[in-house]
Short mmCIF file of C-alpha atoms (C1' of nucleotides) in Angstrom, two decimals:
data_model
loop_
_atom_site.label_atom_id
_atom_site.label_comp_id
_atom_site.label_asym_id
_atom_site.label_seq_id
_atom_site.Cartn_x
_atom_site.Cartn_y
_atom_site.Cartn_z
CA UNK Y 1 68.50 97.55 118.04
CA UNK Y 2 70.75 94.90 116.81
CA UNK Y 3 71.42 95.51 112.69
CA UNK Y 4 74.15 92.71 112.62
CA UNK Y 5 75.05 89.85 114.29
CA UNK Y 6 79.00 89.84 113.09
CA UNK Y 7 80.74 87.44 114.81
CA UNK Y 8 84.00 88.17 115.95
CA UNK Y 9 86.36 87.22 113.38
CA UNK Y 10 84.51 89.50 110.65
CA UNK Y 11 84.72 92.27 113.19
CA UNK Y 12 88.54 91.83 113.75
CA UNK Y 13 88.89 91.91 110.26
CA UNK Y 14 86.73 94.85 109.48
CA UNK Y 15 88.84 96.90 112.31
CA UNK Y 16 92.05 95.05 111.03
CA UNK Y 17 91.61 96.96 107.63
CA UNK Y 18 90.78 100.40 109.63
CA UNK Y 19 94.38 99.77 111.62
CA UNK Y 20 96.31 98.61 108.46
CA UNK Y 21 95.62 101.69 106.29
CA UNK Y 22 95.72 104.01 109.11
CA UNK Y 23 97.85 102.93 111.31
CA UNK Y 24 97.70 102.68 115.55
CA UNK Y 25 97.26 106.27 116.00
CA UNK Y 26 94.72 107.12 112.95
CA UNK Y 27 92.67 104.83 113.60
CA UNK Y 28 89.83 106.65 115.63
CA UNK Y 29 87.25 105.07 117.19
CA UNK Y 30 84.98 107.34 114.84
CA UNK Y 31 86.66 105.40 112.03
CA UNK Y 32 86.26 102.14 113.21
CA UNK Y 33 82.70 102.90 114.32
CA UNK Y 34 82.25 103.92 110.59
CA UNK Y 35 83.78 100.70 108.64
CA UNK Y 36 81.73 98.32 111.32
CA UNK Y 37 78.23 100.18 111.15
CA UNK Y 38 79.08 99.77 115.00
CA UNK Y 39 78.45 102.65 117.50
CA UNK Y 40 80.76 102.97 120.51
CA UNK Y 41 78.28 101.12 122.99
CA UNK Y 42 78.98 98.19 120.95
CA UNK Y 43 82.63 98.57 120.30
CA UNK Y 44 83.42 98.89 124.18
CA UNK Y 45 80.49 96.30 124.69
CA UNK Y 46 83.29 93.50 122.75
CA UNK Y 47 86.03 95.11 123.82
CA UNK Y 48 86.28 96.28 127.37
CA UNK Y 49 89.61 97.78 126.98
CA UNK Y 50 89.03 100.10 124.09
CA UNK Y 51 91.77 100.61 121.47
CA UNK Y 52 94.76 98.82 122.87
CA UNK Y 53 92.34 95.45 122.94
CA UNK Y 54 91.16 96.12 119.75
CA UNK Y 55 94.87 96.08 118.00
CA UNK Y 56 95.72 93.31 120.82
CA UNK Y 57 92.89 91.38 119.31
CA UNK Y 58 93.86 91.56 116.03
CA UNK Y 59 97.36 91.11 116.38
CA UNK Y 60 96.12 87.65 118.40
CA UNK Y 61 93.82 87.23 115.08
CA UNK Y 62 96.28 87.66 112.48
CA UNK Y 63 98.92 85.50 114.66
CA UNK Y 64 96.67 82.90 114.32
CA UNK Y 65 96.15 83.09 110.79
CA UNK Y 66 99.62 82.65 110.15
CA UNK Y 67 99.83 80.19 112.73
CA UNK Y 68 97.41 77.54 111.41
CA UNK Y 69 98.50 78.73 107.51
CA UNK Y 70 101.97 79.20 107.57
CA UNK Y 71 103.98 78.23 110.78
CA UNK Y 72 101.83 75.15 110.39
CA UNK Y 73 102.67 74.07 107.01
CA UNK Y 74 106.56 75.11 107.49
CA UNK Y 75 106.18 72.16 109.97
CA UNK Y 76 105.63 69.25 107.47
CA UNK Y 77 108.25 66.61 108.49
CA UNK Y 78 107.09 64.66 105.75
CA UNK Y 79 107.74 67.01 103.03
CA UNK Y 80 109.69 70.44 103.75
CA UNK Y 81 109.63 71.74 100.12
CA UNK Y 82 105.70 71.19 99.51
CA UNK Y 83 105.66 73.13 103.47
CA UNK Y 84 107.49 76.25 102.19
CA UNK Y 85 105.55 76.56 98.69
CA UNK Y 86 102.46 76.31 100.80
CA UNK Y 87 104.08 78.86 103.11
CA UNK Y 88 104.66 81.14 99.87
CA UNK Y 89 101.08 80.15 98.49
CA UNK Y 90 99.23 81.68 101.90
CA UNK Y 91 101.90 84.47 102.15
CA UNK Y 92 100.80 85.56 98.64
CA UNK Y 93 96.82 84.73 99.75
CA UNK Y 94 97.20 86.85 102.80
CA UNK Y 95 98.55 89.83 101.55
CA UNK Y 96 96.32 89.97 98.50
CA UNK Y 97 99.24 89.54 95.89
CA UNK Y 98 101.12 93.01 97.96
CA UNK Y 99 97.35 94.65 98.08
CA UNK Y 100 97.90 94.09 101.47
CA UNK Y 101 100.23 95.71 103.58
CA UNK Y 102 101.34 93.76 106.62
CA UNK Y 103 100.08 95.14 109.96
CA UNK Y 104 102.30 93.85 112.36
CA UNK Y 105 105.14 94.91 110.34
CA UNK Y 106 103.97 98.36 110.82
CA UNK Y 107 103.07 98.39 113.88
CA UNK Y 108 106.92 97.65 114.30
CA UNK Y 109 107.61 100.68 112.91
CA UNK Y 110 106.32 103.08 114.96
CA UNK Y 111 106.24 103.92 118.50
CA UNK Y 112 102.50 101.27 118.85
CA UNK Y 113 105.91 98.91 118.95
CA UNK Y 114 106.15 99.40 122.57
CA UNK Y 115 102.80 98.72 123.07
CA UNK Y 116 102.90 94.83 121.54
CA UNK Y 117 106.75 94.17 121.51
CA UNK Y 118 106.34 90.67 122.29
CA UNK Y 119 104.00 89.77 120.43
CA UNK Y 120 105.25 91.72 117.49
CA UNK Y 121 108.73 89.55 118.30
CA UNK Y 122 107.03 86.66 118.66
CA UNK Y 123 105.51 86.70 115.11
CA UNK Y 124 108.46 87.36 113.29
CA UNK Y 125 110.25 85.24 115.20
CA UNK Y 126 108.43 82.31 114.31
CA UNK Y 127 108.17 82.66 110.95
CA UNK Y 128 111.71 82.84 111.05
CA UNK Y 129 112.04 80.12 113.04
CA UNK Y 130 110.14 77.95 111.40
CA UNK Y 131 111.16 78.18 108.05
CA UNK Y 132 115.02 77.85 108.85
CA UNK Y 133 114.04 74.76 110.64
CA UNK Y 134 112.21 73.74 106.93
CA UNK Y 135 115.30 74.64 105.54
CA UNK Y 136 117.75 72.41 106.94
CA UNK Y 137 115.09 69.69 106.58
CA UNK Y 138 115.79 70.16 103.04
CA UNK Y 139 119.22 69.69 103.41
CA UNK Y 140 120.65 73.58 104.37
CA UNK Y 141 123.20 73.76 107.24
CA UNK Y 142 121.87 75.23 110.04
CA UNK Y 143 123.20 77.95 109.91
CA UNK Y 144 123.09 78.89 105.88
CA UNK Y 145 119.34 78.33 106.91
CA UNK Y 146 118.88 80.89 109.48
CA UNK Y 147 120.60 83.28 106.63
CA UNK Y 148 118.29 82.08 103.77
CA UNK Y 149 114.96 82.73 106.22
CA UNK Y 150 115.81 85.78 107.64
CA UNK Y 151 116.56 86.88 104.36
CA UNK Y 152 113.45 85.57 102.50
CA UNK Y 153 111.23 87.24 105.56
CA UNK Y 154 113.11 90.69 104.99
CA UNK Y 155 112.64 90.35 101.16
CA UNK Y 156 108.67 89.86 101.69
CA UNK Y 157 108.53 92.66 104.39
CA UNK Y 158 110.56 94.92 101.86
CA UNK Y 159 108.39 94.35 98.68
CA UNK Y 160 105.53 94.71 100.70
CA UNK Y 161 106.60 98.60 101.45
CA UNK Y 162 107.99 99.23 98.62
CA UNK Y 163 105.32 97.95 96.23
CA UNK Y 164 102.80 100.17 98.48
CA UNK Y 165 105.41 103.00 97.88
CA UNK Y 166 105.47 102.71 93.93
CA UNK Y 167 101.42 101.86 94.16
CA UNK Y 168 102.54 98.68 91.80
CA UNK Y 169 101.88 95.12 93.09
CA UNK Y 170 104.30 93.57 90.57
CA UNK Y 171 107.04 94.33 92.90
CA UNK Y 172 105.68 91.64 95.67
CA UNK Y 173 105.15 89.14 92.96
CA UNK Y 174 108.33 89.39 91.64
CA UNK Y 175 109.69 89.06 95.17
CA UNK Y 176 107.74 85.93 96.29
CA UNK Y 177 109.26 83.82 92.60
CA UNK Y 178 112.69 85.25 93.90
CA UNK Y 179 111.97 83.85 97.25
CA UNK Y 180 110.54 80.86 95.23
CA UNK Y 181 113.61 80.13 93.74
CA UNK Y 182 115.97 80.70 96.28
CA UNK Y 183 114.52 78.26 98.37
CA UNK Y 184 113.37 75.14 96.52
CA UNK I 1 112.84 136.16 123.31
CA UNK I 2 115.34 134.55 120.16
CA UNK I 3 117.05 131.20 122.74
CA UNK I 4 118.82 129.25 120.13
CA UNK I 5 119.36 130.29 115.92
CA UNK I 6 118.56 126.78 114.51
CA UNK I 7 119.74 126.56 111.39
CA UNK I 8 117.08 124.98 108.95
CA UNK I 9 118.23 121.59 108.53
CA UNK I 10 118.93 121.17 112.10
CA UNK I 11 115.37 121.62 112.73
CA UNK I 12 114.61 119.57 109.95
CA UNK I 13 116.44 116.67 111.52
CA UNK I 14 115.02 117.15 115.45
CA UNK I 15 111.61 117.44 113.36
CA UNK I 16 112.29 114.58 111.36
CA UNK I 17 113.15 112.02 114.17
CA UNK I 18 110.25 112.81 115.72
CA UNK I 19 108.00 111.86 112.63
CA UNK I 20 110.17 108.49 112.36
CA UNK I 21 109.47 107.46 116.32
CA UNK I 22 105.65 108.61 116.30
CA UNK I 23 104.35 108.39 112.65
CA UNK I 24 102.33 111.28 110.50
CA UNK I 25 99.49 111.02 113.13
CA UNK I 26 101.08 110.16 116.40
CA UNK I 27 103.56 113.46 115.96
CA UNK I 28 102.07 116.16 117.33
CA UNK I 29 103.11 119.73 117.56
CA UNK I 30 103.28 119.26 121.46
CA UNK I 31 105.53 116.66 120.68
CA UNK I 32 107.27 118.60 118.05
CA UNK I 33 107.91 121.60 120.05
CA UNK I 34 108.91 119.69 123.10
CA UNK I 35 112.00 117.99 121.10
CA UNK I 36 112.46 121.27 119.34
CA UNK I 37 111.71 123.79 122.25
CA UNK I 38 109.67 126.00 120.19
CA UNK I 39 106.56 126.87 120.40
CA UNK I 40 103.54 127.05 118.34
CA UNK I 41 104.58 130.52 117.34
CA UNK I 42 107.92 129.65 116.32
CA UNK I 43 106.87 126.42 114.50
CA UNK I 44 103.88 128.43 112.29
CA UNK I 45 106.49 131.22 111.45
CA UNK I 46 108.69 128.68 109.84
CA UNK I 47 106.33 126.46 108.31
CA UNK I 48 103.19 128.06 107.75
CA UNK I 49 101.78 125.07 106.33
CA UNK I 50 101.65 123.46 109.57
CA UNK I 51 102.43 119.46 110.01
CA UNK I 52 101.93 119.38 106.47
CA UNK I 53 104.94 121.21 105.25
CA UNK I 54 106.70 119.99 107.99
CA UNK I 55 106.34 116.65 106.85
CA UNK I 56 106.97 117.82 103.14
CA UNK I 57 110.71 119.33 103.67
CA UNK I 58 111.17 116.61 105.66
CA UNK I 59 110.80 113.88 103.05
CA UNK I 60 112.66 116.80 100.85
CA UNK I 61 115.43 116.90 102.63
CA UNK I 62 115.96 113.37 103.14
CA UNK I 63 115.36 112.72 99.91
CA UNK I 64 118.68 115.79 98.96
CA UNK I 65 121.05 113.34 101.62
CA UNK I 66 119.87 110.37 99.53
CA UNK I 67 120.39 112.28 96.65
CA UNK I 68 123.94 113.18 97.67
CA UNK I 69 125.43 110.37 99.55
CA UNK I 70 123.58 107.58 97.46
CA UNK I 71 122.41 108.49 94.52
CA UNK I 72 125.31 110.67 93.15
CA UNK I 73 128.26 107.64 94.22
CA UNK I 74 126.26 105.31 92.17
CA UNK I 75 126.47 107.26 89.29
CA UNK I 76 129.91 106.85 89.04
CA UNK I 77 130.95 106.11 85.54
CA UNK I 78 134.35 105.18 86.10
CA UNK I 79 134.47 103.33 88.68
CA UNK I 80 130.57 101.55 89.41
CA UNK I 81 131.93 98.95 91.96
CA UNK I 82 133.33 101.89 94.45
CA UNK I 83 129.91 103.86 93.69
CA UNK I 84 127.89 100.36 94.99
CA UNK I 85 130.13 100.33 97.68
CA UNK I 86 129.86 104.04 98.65
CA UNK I 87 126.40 103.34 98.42
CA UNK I 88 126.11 100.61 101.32
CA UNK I 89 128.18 102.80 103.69
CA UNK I 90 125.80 105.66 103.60
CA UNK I 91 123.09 103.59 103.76
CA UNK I 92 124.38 101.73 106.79
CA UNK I 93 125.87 105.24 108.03
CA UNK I 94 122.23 107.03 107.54
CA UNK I 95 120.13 103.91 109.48
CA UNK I 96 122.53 104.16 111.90
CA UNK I 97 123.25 100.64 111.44
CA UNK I 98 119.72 99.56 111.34
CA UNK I 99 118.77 101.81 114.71
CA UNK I 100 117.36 104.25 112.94
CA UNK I 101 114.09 103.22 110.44
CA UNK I 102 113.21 104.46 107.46
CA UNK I 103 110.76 107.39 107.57
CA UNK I 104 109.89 107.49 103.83
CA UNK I 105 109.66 103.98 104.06
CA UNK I 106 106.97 104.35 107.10
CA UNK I 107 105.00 107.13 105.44
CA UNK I 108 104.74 104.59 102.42
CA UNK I 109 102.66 101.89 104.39
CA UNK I 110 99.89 104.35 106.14
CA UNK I 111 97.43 106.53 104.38
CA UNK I 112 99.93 109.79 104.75
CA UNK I 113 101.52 108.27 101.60
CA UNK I 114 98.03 109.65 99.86
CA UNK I 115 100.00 113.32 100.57
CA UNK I 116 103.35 112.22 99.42
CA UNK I 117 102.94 109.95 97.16
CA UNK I 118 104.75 111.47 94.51
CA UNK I 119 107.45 111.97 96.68
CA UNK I 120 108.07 108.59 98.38
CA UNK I 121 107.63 107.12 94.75
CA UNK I 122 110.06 109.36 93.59
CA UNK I 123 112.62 108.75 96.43
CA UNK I 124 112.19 104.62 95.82
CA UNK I 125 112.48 104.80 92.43
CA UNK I 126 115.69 107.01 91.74
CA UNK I 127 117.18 104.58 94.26
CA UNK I 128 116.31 101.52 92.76
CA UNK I 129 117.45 102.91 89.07
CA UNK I 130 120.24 104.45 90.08
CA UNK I 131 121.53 101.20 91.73
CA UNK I 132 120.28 99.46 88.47
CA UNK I 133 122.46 101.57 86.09
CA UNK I 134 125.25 100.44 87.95
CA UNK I 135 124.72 97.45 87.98
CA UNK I 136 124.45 97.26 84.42
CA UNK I 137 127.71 99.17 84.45
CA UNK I 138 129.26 96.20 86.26
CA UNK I 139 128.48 94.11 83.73
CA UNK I 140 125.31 93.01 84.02
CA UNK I 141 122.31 92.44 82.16
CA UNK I 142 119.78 95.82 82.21
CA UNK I 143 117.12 92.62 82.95
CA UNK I 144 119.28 91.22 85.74
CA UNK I 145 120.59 94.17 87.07
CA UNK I 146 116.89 95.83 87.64
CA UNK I 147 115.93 92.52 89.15
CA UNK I 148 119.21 92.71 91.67
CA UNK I 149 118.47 96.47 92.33
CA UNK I 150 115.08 96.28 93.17
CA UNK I 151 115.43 93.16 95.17
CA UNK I 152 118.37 94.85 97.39
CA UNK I 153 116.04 97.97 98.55
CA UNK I 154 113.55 95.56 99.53
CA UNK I 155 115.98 93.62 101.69
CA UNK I 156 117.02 96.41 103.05
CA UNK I 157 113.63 97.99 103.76
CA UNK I 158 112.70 94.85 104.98
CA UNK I 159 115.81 94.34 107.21
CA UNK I 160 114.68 97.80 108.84
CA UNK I 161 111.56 96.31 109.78
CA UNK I 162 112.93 92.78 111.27
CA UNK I 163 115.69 95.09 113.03
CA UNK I 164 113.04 97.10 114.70
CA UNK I 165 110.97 94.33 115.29
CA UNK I 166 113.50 92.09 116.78
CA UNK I 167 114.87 95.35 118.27
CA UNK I 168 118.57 94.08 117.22
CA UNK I 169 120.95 96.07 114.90
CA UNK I 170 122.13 92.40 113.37
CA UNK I 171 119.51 91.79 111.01
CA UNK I 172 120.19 95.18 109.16
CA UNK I 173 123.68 94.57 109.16
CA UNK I 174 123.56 91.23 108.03
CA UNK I 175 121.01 91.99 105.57
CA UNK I 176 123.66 95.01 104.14
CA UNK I 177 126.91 91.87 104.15
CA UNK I 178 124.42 89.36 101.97
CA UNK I 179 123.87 92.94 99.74
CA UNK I 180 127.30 93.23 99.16
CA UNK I 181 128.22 89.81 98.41
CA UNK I 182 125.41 89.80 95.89
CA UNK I 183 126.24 93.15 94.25
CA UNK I 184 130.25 92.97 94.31
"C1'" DG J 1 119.83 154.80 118.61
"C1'" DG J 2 116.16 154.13 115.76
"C1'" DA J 3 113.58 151.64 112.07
"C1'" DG J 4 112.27 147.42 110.37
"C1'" DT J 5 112.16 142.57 110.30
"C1'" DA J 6 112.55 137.99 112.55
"C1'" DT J 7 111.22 135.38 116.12
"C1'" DT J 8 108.64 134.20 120.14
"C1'" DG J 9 105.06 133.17 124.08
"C1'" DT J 10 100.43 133.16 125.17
"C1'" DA J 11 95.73 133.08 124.82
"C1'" DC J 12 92.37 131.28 122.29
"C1'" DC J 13 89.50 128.52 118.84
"C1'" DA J 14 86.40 124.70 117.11
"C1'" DA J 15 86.92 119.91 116.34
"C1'" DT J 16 88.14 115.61 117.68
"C1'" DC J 17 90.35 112.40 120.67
"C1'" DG J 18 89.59 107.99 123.74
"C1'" DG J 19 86.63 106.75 127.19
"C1'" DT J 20 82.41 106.43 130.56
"C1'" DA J 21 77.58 106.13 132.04
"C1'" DC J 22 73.34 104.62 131.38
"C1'" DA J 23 68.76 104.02 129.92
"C1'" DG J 24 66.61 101.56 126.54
"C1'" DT J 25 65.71 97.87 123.19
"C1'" DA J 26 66.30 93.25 121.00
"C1'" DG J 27 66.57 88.56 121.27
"C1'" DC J 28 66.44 84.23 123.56
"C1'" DG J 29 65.29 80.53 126.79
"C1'" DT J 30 61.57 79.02 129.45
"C1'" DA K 1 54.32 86.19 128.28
"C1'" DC K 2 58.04 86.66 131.21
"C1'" DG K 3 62.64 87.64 132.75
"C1'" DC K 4 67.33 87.80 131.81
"C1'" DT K 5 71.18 88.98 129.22
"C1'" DA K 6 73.25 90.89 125.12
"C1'" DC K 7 73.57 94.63 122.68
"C1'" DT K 8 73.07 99.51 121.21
"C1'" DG K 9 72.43 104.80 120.81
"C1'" DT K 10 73.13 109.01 122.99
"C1'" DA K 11 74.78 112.27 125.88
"C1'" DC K 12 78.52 113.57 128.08
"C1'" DC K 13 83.47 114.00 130.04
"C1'" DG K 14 88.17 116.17 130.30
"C1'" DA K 15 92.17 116.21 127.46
"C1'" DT K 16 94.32 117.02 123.33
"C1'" DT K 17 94.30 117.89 118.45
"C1'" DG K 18 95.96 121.24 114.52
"C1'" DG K 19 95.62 125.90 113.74
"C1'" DT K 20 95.10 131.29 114.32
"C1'" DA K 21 95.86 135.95 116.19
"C1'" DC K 22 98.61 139.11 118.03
"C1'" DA K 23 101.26 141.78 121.03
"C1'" DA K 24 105.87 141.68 122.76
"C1'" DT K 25 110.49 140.97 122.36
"C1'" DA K 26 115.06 140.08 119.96
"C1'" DC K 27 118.02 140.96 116.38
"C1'" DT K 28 120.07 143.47 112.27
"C1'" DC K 29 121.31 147.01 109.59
"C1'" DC K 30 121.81 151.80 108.92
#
DNA sequence: GGAGTATTGTACCAATCGGTACAGTAGCGT
DNA sequence: ACGCTACTGTACCGATTGGTACAATACTCC
């Protein structure tokens, strides 16, 4: 009966859309059977632990995306400028110029929070973390750095809400040159 | 059977927290009526709508506190600076110092922004032009102040987020300091 | 105190929720 | 061709969903 063989980084993506535009709750398992052409034999066939797995798995997924594409990159001893552009080149990849809305930041929102505090904590931290530590590579204090990243991830995680709210990607674009310019 | 006479708006606020912990989808009316203590009845008679119009006059009156507390201050003619400054302490006094998130802001990422679109756009945008005007009244450029505007409700949406995330009131108030220091 | 309205609890509805059980089929290695 | 495992569809479960109906009670005004 097999239709597709997806492996499972095109299913966590397929299931990360369903969660992104409808958040922990509204995402049924009807919906998610409906955007993977999967029935629920198969969905609890990859994931044992229903739901909670699911957005577990994809939390783990998109962790490592930014992992390997932007925590990585942040880390360039070598060259801590060329690290953050390429930090605000996949930032502006990943979230589709602000098409995208960013999952794990609302997840924080609402009470699914509880659910995947740490690794909800543990994502923001290290962006955070990483790019002050760019930032007094380039010559920043340490602590004018931890201002300047905290601030740059709050400005991404705002445009990224309120470009969604005005239906107008301009207003992520606009925030990455800020962000751009405030830190090269 | 009457137990308590709540007065609309106190309703509206009970109501309204619940929406901001649980989301469109994850408040439900058992939920509602257990942090209300009415029941179905009580809830239908006054909204008839249902969640729906629950949700509605709640973004409404939100958006009338907004309206009051930050909108009208910045419209100060006279005196712009004190109207900016107004505006920051009922921001930081209506987050509860970052405690508290945004529910507008939360509607905007999930599909129940489809329902209130027009709303949350609305709410967003008055802020952001209102702040914008004056700025421009402060002496800056209509160019530079929209650009300073727009990027201060995204730090501040975005300093919800971290806050929540990091489940630590500092990030929203530092993110409110840096908005002072680059609006005064 | 009586009439009329506002408010309430309860019973009920079909639909959907997340999840389980399981028999059956597909595909693969031998 | 055989057996084993991976996968899948379907039927089903109890609980909960948003919503309706309505009779009963509380309150208000005359």
């Amino acid at each position: 009966m097999r239709r597709i063989a997806p492996d499972r980084a095109d299913l966590l993506s397929i299931i990360g859309e369903v969660f992104r535009e409808h958040g922990y709750e509204g995402a049924s398992l009807a919906l998610i059977g409906a955007a993977t052409g999967l029935g629920k034999g198969s969905l609890y066939h990859f994931f044992p632990g229903g739901k909670e797995e699911m957005a577990a798995a994809i939390i783990a997924h998109i962790d490592g995306w930014f992992e390997e594409n932007v925590f990585v990159p942040l880390q360039d001893r070598a060259d801590p400028h060329a690290g953050i552009e390429r930090m605000l080149e996949a930032t502006d990849r990943y979230f589709r110029s602000g098409r995208r809305v960013c999952l794990i930041g609302a997840f924080a929102l609402d009470e699914s929070r509880d659910l995947f505090a740490k690794a909800i904590k543990s994502y923001f931290g290290r962006w955070v973390a990483h790019l002050a530590e760019a930032l007094t590579r380039t010559g920043h204090s340490p602590a004018r750095a931890d201002e300047l990243a905290e601030e740059t991830v709050c400005a991404i995680q705002g445009a990224l809400t309120l470009g969604r709210a005005f239906d107008d990607t301009a207003v992520f674009s606009r925030a990455l040159q800020r962000a751009r310019a405030a830190l090269g």
